[in-house]
Each structure stands twice: as structure tokens, then as C-alpha cells.
């Protein structure tokens, strides 16, 4: 597998568990995390378990030498696995280049899966400063074309993304596509309880009756950070104190703290933290409501935010945008949909928040019940398993 490290925990939360769930096929997994650090830092290898090797490769952004390094590593890995089915899965914008090189370098046959979680080239062009140029966008689109054209299986998160890719790569219309839901690993959330929420609030010196809102993830323009701060500032409930908890990568803690202070929010009502991936469910459970906003744009219509699912599994209701690939709205007791075109409806937010606080324990249990029933990763594991079977049963079908 090849995965771009974008300072998030997405790999640990979803991508690795999804592939490790394919135990029928995955006797050995080489997971390559391609980072944005400068060329020349050593490649770091670690082991997640007995059959998953993680290779952290700081080899630059669009580096020809880096592509050759990764290509050689994967080629050797495939060569040493001659007696088993060999599958390469690629996800992200930078790994596109390395996947193309691997396809050229590998002498032995293998099955290739392209995970198009959203539209990587379009999102990079819209929101990533270093890639916001027409030439790079066109080259990325060309690489996307090559990957979709070559892949035996393309994974998407919505029917809309499938339709777009089929229109961009007409020869792929008969190709196998599978649509995943970005579910969560349920066992991570088994330790979350309402009693645990009360104990955690006490340890964090948060009032049991306080309104606690939380944001989980990295900082970026697509996440409507300023809109979130505006909403937090404007929510006023009588006799109820409010606090904002921000959970971001360690590298962003200082800059996010400064941004919030510059926005005019008092330091005593917010906390910016970095927590270990394993502690995220517990920390989230201290809050009442989670923010999951996305800017309205072409690329955002093709994503399914994982944080929305993590909030629900942790017992939180959520304030979310209607601008993503999540076409099915949450039940109104669990989610409030922000609609940029319907300002009148948005005025009902305070009433909705008040209802959540009036029924804290009930909403906590309802959110978890809904998540365990509808949003577990197990359904995605089954979909991928079935799709891989089809690929291996008909390897020559294009």
C-alpha cells in the first residue's frame, strides 16, 4: 500500500484497518507512508504487528529519485512474494507518481487497486498552496487518468465520484468500481461510556453542565475553521458556560492557538491539544457536540468526513455541512445541517444545541447506537473483500 501522510490519523483510523481486515489475502503488508519532508532524511521502518511493515519515506513531494526509491522497494517486495497473490493499493496525490513508476519497473504481474478517496488532484489544486498551479494540476490529472485506466479496481466514496472518473476515463466504464463508506473501527470505541465522560470532565476541570464543543483534525481552508469559530462565539445559552476543545496534530498546536486568540476568543474558554491516536475516542467523549464543516467546492462534494463518524461513535452529536459526498443526512436529533443557502434555517442552531443539552445522556446513547449500526468499518471490509475476489478471479478483465 502507498499512502500520503497529510498530518492526519486517517491511515491508523481507517486505511490500515481496512486493508488488515483482508486477512484472507493479506498475509504480508508493506505500508509506505510518503511524507513531505526534505529529501535525504533516512527511511524509517517499523512493525505494526506480525504481518504489517510500515515504511516512512521522507522523499520529497514530486521527486524522481524518490519515485525510483519507492519503485525499487516495492518491486523487490513483489519479487519476494512470488507464490501468493500480489496487490498494490495506491491512495493520495503524491503516491500517484510512485505508483506509475512501480507499474513501469515491476517485471512480475500484480493486481493494482486505486483508492480515489475524493478527487485528489482537484482537492490539491483548490486547497494546497504548493500544488495550486495549472501545470501541476494538469500533470496530476494525467496521472489520475493513467491510474484509473490501469487499475483492476477503483475505490470511491460516492456514486458521484465514480461518475466523474468514468467521464474522465471513458475506457473505465466497464471497469470494476466499489463505493466505500469510510466507517470506523468499532472496537476502538467500546471503552467509551457516559460515566467515563463525567469522570473525564472532572479531570479536565470542565463543568458537568458546560457546553463543550470539539473539533478533531488538521487545519485547512476546506474545513471552514473561521466559520466554526464564528458559530462558537455566537452560540449563547442562558446560565450555561461554553468551551471549545480543538484536537490537532502536534505541529499545528501553536499556530492554531494563535489563530483563535487573534480571532478574539478568550484563552480561558478554549483548549488546543494533541492527543495520541489511541486516546482520541476517550478525549472526544468529553464533549457534547463536534464540528464537521466543509467549504462548498467541487472537490469537497466527493469526500465523506471520517470525523463525523468518530464523533458519533464517541457519543457526540454533530454540526455538519451539506456540501460533501455524505448524501444521507443524519437524524435531526443527532446532527444539525448547516446550509450556506438557507440562513433562516441556520438560526435554529441554538434551539437544537439546547435540545442536545437537555437530553445529554439520551443523545450520547442514541449517537453511539446509530454509529454502531450504520457506520462501522466492517461493511467496508466486506465490500473490499468481495471486490478483490472479483479482481483475482478475472485478472485480465479491463
Short mmCIF file of C-alpha atoms in Angstrom, two decimals:
data_model
loop_
_atom_site.label_atom_id
_atom_site.label_comp_id
_atom_site.label_asym_id
_atom_site.label_seq_id
_atom_site.Cartn_x
_atom_site.Cartn_y
_atom_site.Cartn_z
CA UNK A 1 0.00 0.00 0.00
CA UNK A 2 1.12 3.55 -0.60
CA UNK A 3 -0.36 6.41 1.36
CA UNK A 4 0.37 10.12 1.53
CA UNK A 5 0.99 11.42 5.05
CA UNK A 6 -1.11 14.58 5.38
CA UNK A 7 -0.55 15.12 9.10
CA UNK A 8 -3.76 13.28 9.95
CA UNK A 9 -4.53 9.97 11.67
CA UNK A 10 -6.57 8.74 8.70
CA UNK A 11 -4.14 5.92 7.99
CA UNK A 12 -4.39 4.50 11.51
CA UNK A 13 -8.12 5.24 11.84
CA UNK A 14 -9.26 3.79 8.53
CA UNK A 15 -6.86 2.88 5.74
CA UNK A 16 -4.68 0.34 7.58
CA UNK A 17 -7.59 -1.38 9.40
CA UNK A 18 -9.45 -1.61 6.08
CA UNK A 19 -6.59 -3.50 4.43
CA UNK A 20 -5.65 -5.52 7.51
CA UNK A 21 -9.26 -6.69 7.51
CA UNK A 22 -8.47 -8.58 4.31
CA UNK A 23 -6.82 -11.39 6.26
CA UNK A 24 -7.82 -13.86 3.59
CA UNK A 25 -5.39 -12.12 1.23
CA UNK A 26 -3.09 -10.03 3.45
CA UNK A 27 -0.53 -12.50 4.75
CA UNK A 28 2.08 -9.72 4.47
CA UNK A 29 1.51 -5.96 4.12
CA UNK A 30 4.08 -3.33 3.18
CA UNK A 31 2.64 0.06 4.07
CA UNK A 32 4.53 3.03 2.61
CA UNK A 33 3.78 6.40 4.17
CA UNK A 34 5.09 9.09 1.83
CA UNK A 35 5.82 12.29 3.73
CA UNK A 36 6.55 15.86 2.67
CA UNK A 37 9.87 16.17 4.49
CA UNK A 38 13.05 17.08 2.67
CA UNK A 39 14.96 14.63 0.55
CA UNK A 40 17.83 12.90 2.30
CA UNK A 41 16.26 12.02 5.65
CA UNK A 42 16.55 8.29 6.39
CA UNK A 43 13.72 5.92 5.57
CA UNK A 44 12.27 4.60 8.85
CA UNK A 45 10.84 1.10 9.07
CA UNK A 46 8.58 -0.06 11.90
CA UNK A 47 6.26 -3.01 12.52
CA UNK A 48 2.60 -2.56 13.42
CA UNK A 49 2.12 -6.29 14.00
CA UNK A 50 3.50 -9.62 12.79
CA UNK A 51 2.43 -9.08 9.19
CA UNK A 52 2.39 -5.29 8.65
CA UNK A 53 5.64 -3.44 7.93
CA UNK A 54 5.42 0.37 7.89
CA UNK A 55 7.94 2.28 5.83
CA UNK A 56 8.02 6.04 6.50
CA UNK A 57 9.64 7.52 3.42
CA UNK A 58 10.55 11.25 3.62
CA UNK A 59 11.47 11.54 -0.04
CA UNK A 60 10.11 14.90 -1.10
CA UNK A 61 6.98 15.86 -2.98
CA UNK A 62 7.35 15.09 -6.68
CA UNK A 63 10.83 13.62 -6.62
CA UNK A 64 12.10 11.44 -9.46
CA UNK A 65 14.73 9.94 -7.15
CA UNK A 66 12.05 9.30 -4.54
CA UNK A 67 9.86 7.60 -7.13
CA UNK A 68 12.75 5.31 -8.10
CA UNK A 69 13.47 4.52 -4.44
CA UNK A 70 9.89 3.55 -3.73
CA UNK A 71 9.57 1.72 -7.06
CA UNK A 72 12.64 -0.40 -6.31
CA UNK A 73 11.44 -1.17 -2.77
CA UNK A 74 8.01 -2.32 -3.93
CA UNK A 75 9.43 -4.22 -6.91
CA UNK A 76 11.67 -6.21 -4.55
CA UNK A 77 8.77 -6.78 -2.16
CA UNK A 78 6.64 -8.14 -5.01
CA UNK A 79 9.52 -10.29 -6.29
CA UNK A 80 9.94 -11.87 -2.85
CA UNK A 81 6.21 -12.74 -2.77
CA UNK A 82 6.05 -14.87 -5.90
CA UNK A 83 3.90 -17.66 -4.52
CA UNK A 84 0.97 -15.51 -3.38
CA UNK A 85 -1.46 -13.07 -4.93
CA UNK A 86 0.20 -9.63 -5.07
CA UNK A 87 -1.85 -6.48 -4.79
CA UNK A 88 -0.71 -2.83 -4.83
CA UNK A 89 -3.12 -0.21 -3.43
CA UNK A 90 -2.40 3.46 -4.02
CA UNK A 91 -4.06 6.39 -2.24
CA UNK A 92 -3.25 10.12 -2.27
CA UNK A 93 -1.87 12.76 -4.61
CA UNK A 94 1.91 12.27 -4.27
CA UNK A 95 1.84 8.44 -4.39
CA UNK A 96 0.32 8.74 -7.86
CA UNK A 97 3.82 9.35 -9.22
CA UNK A 98 5.34 6.40 -7.39
CA UNK A 99 2.56 4.06 -8.49
CA UNK A 100 3.19 4.95 -12.12
CA UNK A 101 6.90 4.23 -11.71
CA UNK A 102 6.15 0.91 -9.99
CA UNK A 103 3.91 -0.10 -12.88
CA UNK A 104 6.81 0.57 -15.26
CA UNK A 105 9.54 -1.03 -13.09
CA UNK A 106 7.76 -4.17 -11.90
CA UNK A 107 8.56 -7.14 -14.07
CA UNK A 108 6.21 -9.54 -12.30
CA UNK A 109 2.45 -9.36 -12.63
CA UNK A 110 0.40 -7.90 -9.79
CA UNK A 111 -3.12 -6.59 -9.27
CA UNK A 112 -3.46 -2.83 -8.94
CA UNK A 113 -6.12 -1.00 -6.92
CA UNK A 114 -6.53 2.77 -6.99
CA UNK A 115 -8.24 4.27 -3.92
CA UNK A 116 -9.76 7.53 -5.09
CA UNK A 117 -10.95 8.86 -1.73
CA UNK A 118 -12.35 12.07 -3.17
CA UNK A 119 -10.63 13.62 -6.19
CA UNK A 120 -7.02 14.10 -5.09
CA UNK A 121 -5.85 16.32 -7.95
CA UNK A 122 -8.84 18.66 -7.64
CA UNK A 123 -8.58 18.96 -3.85
CA UNK A 124 -4.86 19.68 -4.08
CA UNK A 125 -5.45 22.38 -6.69
CA UNK A 126 -8.21 24.03 -4.65
CA UNK A 127 -6.62 23.89 -1.20
CA UNK A 128 -2.92 23.02 -1.18
CA UNK A 129 -0.79 26.07 -1.68
CA UNK A 130 2.24 24.25 -3.07
CA UNK A 131 0.18 22.50 -5.75
CA UNK A 132 -2.08 25.38 -6.80
CA UNK A 133 -0.92 25.78 -10.37
CA UNK A 134 -2.46 24.84 -13.70
CA UNK A 135 0.58 22.84 -14.97
CA UNK A 136 0.79 20.69 -11.82
CA UNK A 137 -2.98 20.19 -11.87
CA UNK A 138 -2.89 19.02 -15.49
CA UNK A 139 0.00 16.65 -14.81
CA UNK A 140 -1.84 15.27 -11.77
CA UNK A 141 -4.96 14.76 -13.85
CA UNK A 142 -2.85 12.90 -16.41
CA UNK A 143 -1.51 10.63 -13.65
CA UNK A 144 -5.06 10.12 -12.38
CA UNK A 145 -6.08 9.07 -15.91
CA UNK A 146 -3.24 6.55 -16.07
CA UNK A 147 -4.10 5.06 -12.68
CA UNK A 148 -7.83 4.69 -13.34
CA UNK A 149 -7.08 3.27 -16.80
CA UNK A 150 -4.60 0.70 -15.45
CA UNK A 151 -6.39 -0.29 -12.23
CA UNK A 152 -8.34 -3.52 -11.97
CA UNK A 153 -10.36 -1.92 -9.14
CA UNK A 154 -11.12 1.72 -8.29
CA UNK A 155 -12.39 2.59 -4.81
CA UNK A 156 -14.50 5.72 -4.32
CA UNK A 157 -16.67 7.15 -1.54
CA UNK A 158 -19.69 8.17 -3.61
CA UNK A 159 -21.59 7.42 -6.80
CA UNK A 160 -20.80 10.97 -7.92
CA UNK A 161 -17.03 10.34 -7.82
CA UNK A 162 -17.50 7.14 -9.78
CA UNK A 163 -19.46 9.05 -12.43
CA UNK A 164 -16.80 11.79 -12.67
CA UNK A 165 -13.94 9.29 -13.04
CA UNK A 166 -15.85 7.35 -15.69
CA UNK A 167 -16.40 10.57 -17.66
CA UNK A 168 -12.69 11.46 -17.36
CA UNK A 169 -11.53 7.97 -18.32
CA UNK A 170 -14.12 6.65 -20.80
CA UNK A 171 -12.38 3.30 -21.14
CA UNK A 172 -13.10 2.66 -17.44
CA UNK A 173 -16.88 2.42 -17.84
CA UNK A 174 -16.81 -1.37 -17.75
CA UNK A 175 -14.20 -1.45 -15.03
CA UNK A 176 -14.94 -2.56 -11.51
CA UNK A 177 -15.73 0.25 -9.09
CA UNK A 178 -16.56 -0.14 -5.40
CA UNK A 179 -18.04 2.53 -3.16
CA UNK A 180 -16.89 2.61 0.48
CA UNK A 181 -18.49 4.45 3.38
CA UNK A 182 -15.42 5.47 5.47
CA UNK A 183 -16.58 3.50 8.51
CA UNK A 184 -14.86 3.36 11.91
CA UNK A 185 -13.16 0.51 13.75
CA UNK A 186 -15.81 -0.28 16.35
CA UNK A 187 -13.53 -1.89 18.95
CA UNK A 188 -11.76 1.46 19.46
CA UNK A 189 -14.95 2.89 20.92
CA UNK A 190 -16.06 0.06 23.20
CA UNK A 191 -14.41 1.71 26.23
CA UNK A 192 -16.40 4.94 25.78
CA UNK A 193 -19.17 5.34 28.38
CA UNK A 194 -21.32 8.18 29.67
CA UNK A 195 -19.90 7.67 33.15
CA UNK A 196 -16.43 7.96 31.62
CA UNK A 197 -17.44 11.30 30.08
CA UNK A 198 -18.38 12.66 33.52
CA UNK A 199 -15.11 11.45 35.09
CA UNK A 200 -13.04 12.90 32.22
CA UNK A 201 -14.74 16.30 32.52
CA UNK A 202 -13.86 16.40 36.19
CA UNK A 203 -10.23 15.53 35.47
CA UNK A 204 -10.07 18.23 32.76
CA UNK A 205 -11.69 20.76 35.13
CA UNK A 206 -14.70 21.15 32.82
CA UNK A 207 -18.09 21.76 34.39
CA UNK A 208 -20.59 18.91 34.12
CA UNK A 209 -23.22 21.36 32.88
CA UNK A 210 -20.88 23.20 30.48
CA UNK A 211 -21.48 23.11 26.75
CA UNK A 212 -18.32 21.53 25.27
CA UNK A 213 -17.83 21.73 21.50
CA UNK A 214 -14.93 19.96 19.82
CA UNK A 215 -13.06 19.97 16.53
CA UNK A 216 -10.90 16.99 15.51
CA UNK A 217 -8.48 17.11 12.60
CA UNK A 218 -5.90 19.23 10.86
CA UNK A 219 -6.16 22.90 9.93
CA UNK A 220 -7.03 23.87 6.37
CA UNK A 221 -9.21 26.26 4.40
CA UNK A 222 -11.53 23.46 3.33
CA UNK A 223 -12.52 22.85 6.97
CA UNK A 224 -14.24 26.25 7.43
CA UNK A 225 -12.24 27.00 10.58
CA UNK A 226 -13.27 30.64 10.83
CA UNK A 227 -16.93 29.74 10.29
CA UNK A 228 -16.61 27.26 13.15
CA UNK A 229 -15.14 29.94 15.43
CA UNK A 230 -17.95 32.30 14.45
CA UNK A 231 -20.55 29.69 15.33
CA UNK A 232 -18.90 29.00 18.67
CA UNK A 233 -18.75 32.69 19.51
CA UNK A 234 -22.39 33.30 18.57
CA UNK A 235 -23.95 30.39 20.47
CA UNK A 236 -25.32 31.88 23.69
CA UNK A 237 -27.35 29.78 26.13
CA UNK A 238 -28.68 31.21 29.36
CA UNK A 239 -26.77 30.12 32.51
CA UNK A 240 -24.57 27.71 30.55
CA UNK A 241 -20.83 28.17 30.12
CA UNK A 242 -19.30 27.04 26.83
CA UNK A 243 -15.84 25.78 25.97
CA UNK A 244 -14.11 24.82 22.73
CA UNK A 245 -11.78 21.82 22.56
CA UNK A 246 -9.51 21.60 19.50
CA UNK A 247 -7.61 18.36 18.77
CA UNK A 248 -4.99 18.84 16.04
CA UNK A 249 -1.60 17.36 15.01
CA UNK A 250 1.27 18.38 17.32
CA UNK A 251 2.84 20.51 14.56
CA UNK A 252 -0.26 22.73 14.43
CA UNK A 253 -0.97 23.35 18.13
CA UNK A 254 0.89 26.67 18.41
CA UNK A 255 -0.37 28.14 15.12
CA UNK A 256 -3.99 27.16 15.85
CA UNK A 257 -3.79 28.68 19.35
CA UNK A 258 -2.56 31.93 17.83
CA UNK A 259 -5.30 31.92 15.19
CA UNK A 260 -8.03 31.50 17.82
CA UNK A 261 -6.59 34.25 20.02
CA UNK A 262 -6.31 36.58 17.00
CA UNK A 263 -9.97 35.81 16.30
CA UNK A 264 -10.83 37.35 19.65
CA UNK A 265 -11.78 34.27 21.64
CA UNK A 266 -10.66 34.41 25.27
CA UNK A 267 -7.96 31.87 26.23
CA UNK A 268 -9.92 30.56 29.22
CA UNK A 269 -12.73 29.21 27.03
CA UNK A 270 -10.70 27.11 24.59
CA UNK A 271 -8.05 24.42 24.70
CA UNK A 272 -5.88 23.24 21.80
CA UNK A 273 -4.38 19.79 22.32
CA UNK A 274 -2.63 16.95 20.57
CA UNK A 275 -3.59 13.51 21.79
CA UNK A 276 -2.39 10.05 20.88
CA UNK A 277 -4.48 8.25 18.28
CA UNK A 278 -5.48 5.60 20.84
CA UNK A 279 -6.74 8.29 23.24
CA UNK A 280 -8.87 10.15 20.70
CA UNK A 281 -12.20 8.36 21.42
CA UNK A 282 -11.85 8.99 25.15
CA UNK A 283 -10.97 12.67 24.68
CA UNK A 284 -13.80 13.22 22.20
CA UNK A 285 -16.30 11.75 24.63
CA UNK A 286 -15.75 14.69 26.99
CA UNK A 287 -17.62 16.93 24.54
CA UNK A 288 -21.30 17.30 23.69
CA UNK A 289 -21.10 18.35 20.03
CA UNK A 290 -18.48 18.04 17.28
CA UNK A 291 -17.86 20.37 14.33
CA UNK A 292 -17.58 18.76 10.88
CA UNK A 293 -17.70 21.64 8.40
CA UNK A 294 -16.50 21.66 4.80
CA UNK A 295 -16.30 24.52 2.33
CA UNK A 296 -18.64 24.33 -0.63
CA UNK A 297 -16.47 23.43 -3.62
CA UNK A 298 -16.12 20.89 -6.40
CA UNK A 299 -13.64 18.63 -4.59
CA UNK A 300 -15.47 18.65 -1.24
CA UNK A 301 -18.54 17.12 -2.90
CA UNK A 302 -16.50 13.90 -3.22
CA UNK A 303 -15.39 13.31 0.38
CA UNK A 304 -17.00 11.58 3.36
CA UNK A 305 -15.53 13.14 6.52
CA UNK A 306 -14.26 10.48 8.90
CA UNK A 307 -14.52 12.90 11.83
CA UNK A 308 -18.34 12.86 11.59
CA UNK A 309 -18.26 9.13 12.25
CA UNK A 310 -15.71 9.46 15.06
CA UNK A 311 -17.92 12.00 16.84
CA UNK A 312 -20.96 9.72 16.69
CA UNK A 313 -19.05 6.67 17.90
CA UNK A 314 -17.82 8.78 20.84
CA UNK A 315 -21.37 9.77 21.77
CA UNK A 316 -21.39 13.26 20.26
CA UNK A 317 -23.98 14.99 18.15
CA UNK A 318 -22.51 16.96 15.25
CA UNK A 319 -22.86 20.24 13.37
CA UNK A 320 -22.02 19.43 9.75
CA UNK A 321 -22.13 20.83 6.23
CA UNK A 322 -24.37 19.58 3.43
CA UNK A 323 -21.61 20.11 0.87
CA UNK A 324 -19.85 16.70 0.95
CA UNK A 325 -20.33 13.24 -0.53
CA UNK A 326 -22.37 12.24 2.53
CA UNK A 327 -25.70 12.39 0.75
CA UNK A 328 -27.75 10.90 3.57
CA UNK A 329 -28.50 13.39 6.35
CA UNK A 330 -28.20 12.30 9.97
CA UNK A 331 -31.35 12.07 12.08
CA UNK A 332 -32.18 15.57 13.33
CA UNK A 333 -31.67 14.57 16.95
CA UNK A 334 -28.02 13.71 16.18
CA UNK A 335 -26.97 16.26 13.58
CA UNK A 336 -27.62 19.85 12.62
CA UNK A 337 -27.01 20.52 8.94
CA UNK A 338 -25.54 23.91 8.10
CA UNK A 339 -26.78 25.11 4.74
CA UNK A 340 -24.97 28.07 3.19
CA UNK A 341 -28.02 28.87 1.07
CA UNK A 342 -30.58 28.73 3.89
CA UNK A 343 -29.60 31.30 6.52
CA UNK A 344 -33.10 31.24 8.05
CA UNK A 345 -32.80 27.56 8.89
CA UNK A 346 -29.37 28.10 10.44
CA UNK A 347 -30.97 30.37 13.04
CA UNK A 348 -32.42 27.24 14.63
CA UNK A 349 -28.95 26.12 15.73
CA UNK A 350 -29.23 27.48 19.29
CA UNK A 351 -32.54 25.69 19.81
CA UNK A 352 -31.00 22.45 18.55
CA UNK A 353 -27.99 22.85 20.87
CA UNK A 354 -30.34 23.49 23.78
CA UNK A 355 -32.23 20.27 22.97
CA UNK A 356 -28.97 18.31 22.94
CA UNK A 357 -28.00 19.65 26.38
CA UNK A 358 -31.45 18.95 27.80
CA UNK A 359 -31.05 15.29 26.78
CA UNK A 360 -27.30 14.71 27.16
CA UNK A 361 -27.29 11.06 28.21
CA UNK A 362 -30.07 10.12 25.78
CA UNK A 363 -28.27 11.77 22.85
CA UNK A 364 -24.98 10.13 23.91
CA UNK A 365 -26.57 6.68 23.70
CA UNK A 366 -28.51 7.45 20.52
CA UNK A 367 -25.38 8.68 18.72
CA UNK A 368 -23.44 5.55 19.61
CA UNK A 369 -26.29 3.23 18.66
CA UNK A 370 -26.64 4.92 15.27
CA UNK A 371 -22.87 4.73 14.62
CA UNK A 372 -22.52 1.07 15.56
CA UNK A 373 -25.49 0.17 13.37
CA UNK A 374 -24.70 2.24 10.26
CA UNK A 375 -21.07 3.43 10.25
CA UNK A 376 -18.75 0.57 11.14
CA UNK A 377 -15.72 -0.32 9.03
CA UNK A 378 -16.87 -3.94 8.87
CA UNK A 379 -19.20 -3.17 5.95
CA UNK A 380 -16.31 -1.56 4.02
CA UNK A 381 -14.09 -4.56 4.76
CA UNK A 382 -16.74 -6.87 3.26
CA UNK A 383 -17.15 -4.66 0.18
CA UNK A 384 -13.39 -4.60 -0.44
CA UNK A 385 -13.12 -8.35 0.18
CA UNK A 386 -15.81 -9.09 -2.41
CA UNK A 387 -14.22 -6.69 -4.90
CA UNK A 388 -10.74 -8.20 -4.51
CA UNK A 389 -12.21 -11.66 -5.13
CA UNK A 390 -13.64 -10.40 -8.41
CA UNK A 391 -10.27 -8.91 -9.38
CA UNK A 392 -8.36 -12.11 -8.63
CA UNK A 393 -10.98 -14.26 -10.37
CA UNK A 394 -10.71 -12.22 -13.58
CA UNK A 395 -7.24 -10.63 -13.61
CA UNK A 396 -7.27 -9.93 -17.35
CA UNK A 397 -10.57 -8.05 -17.39
CA UNK A 398 -10.02 -4.37 -18.15
#
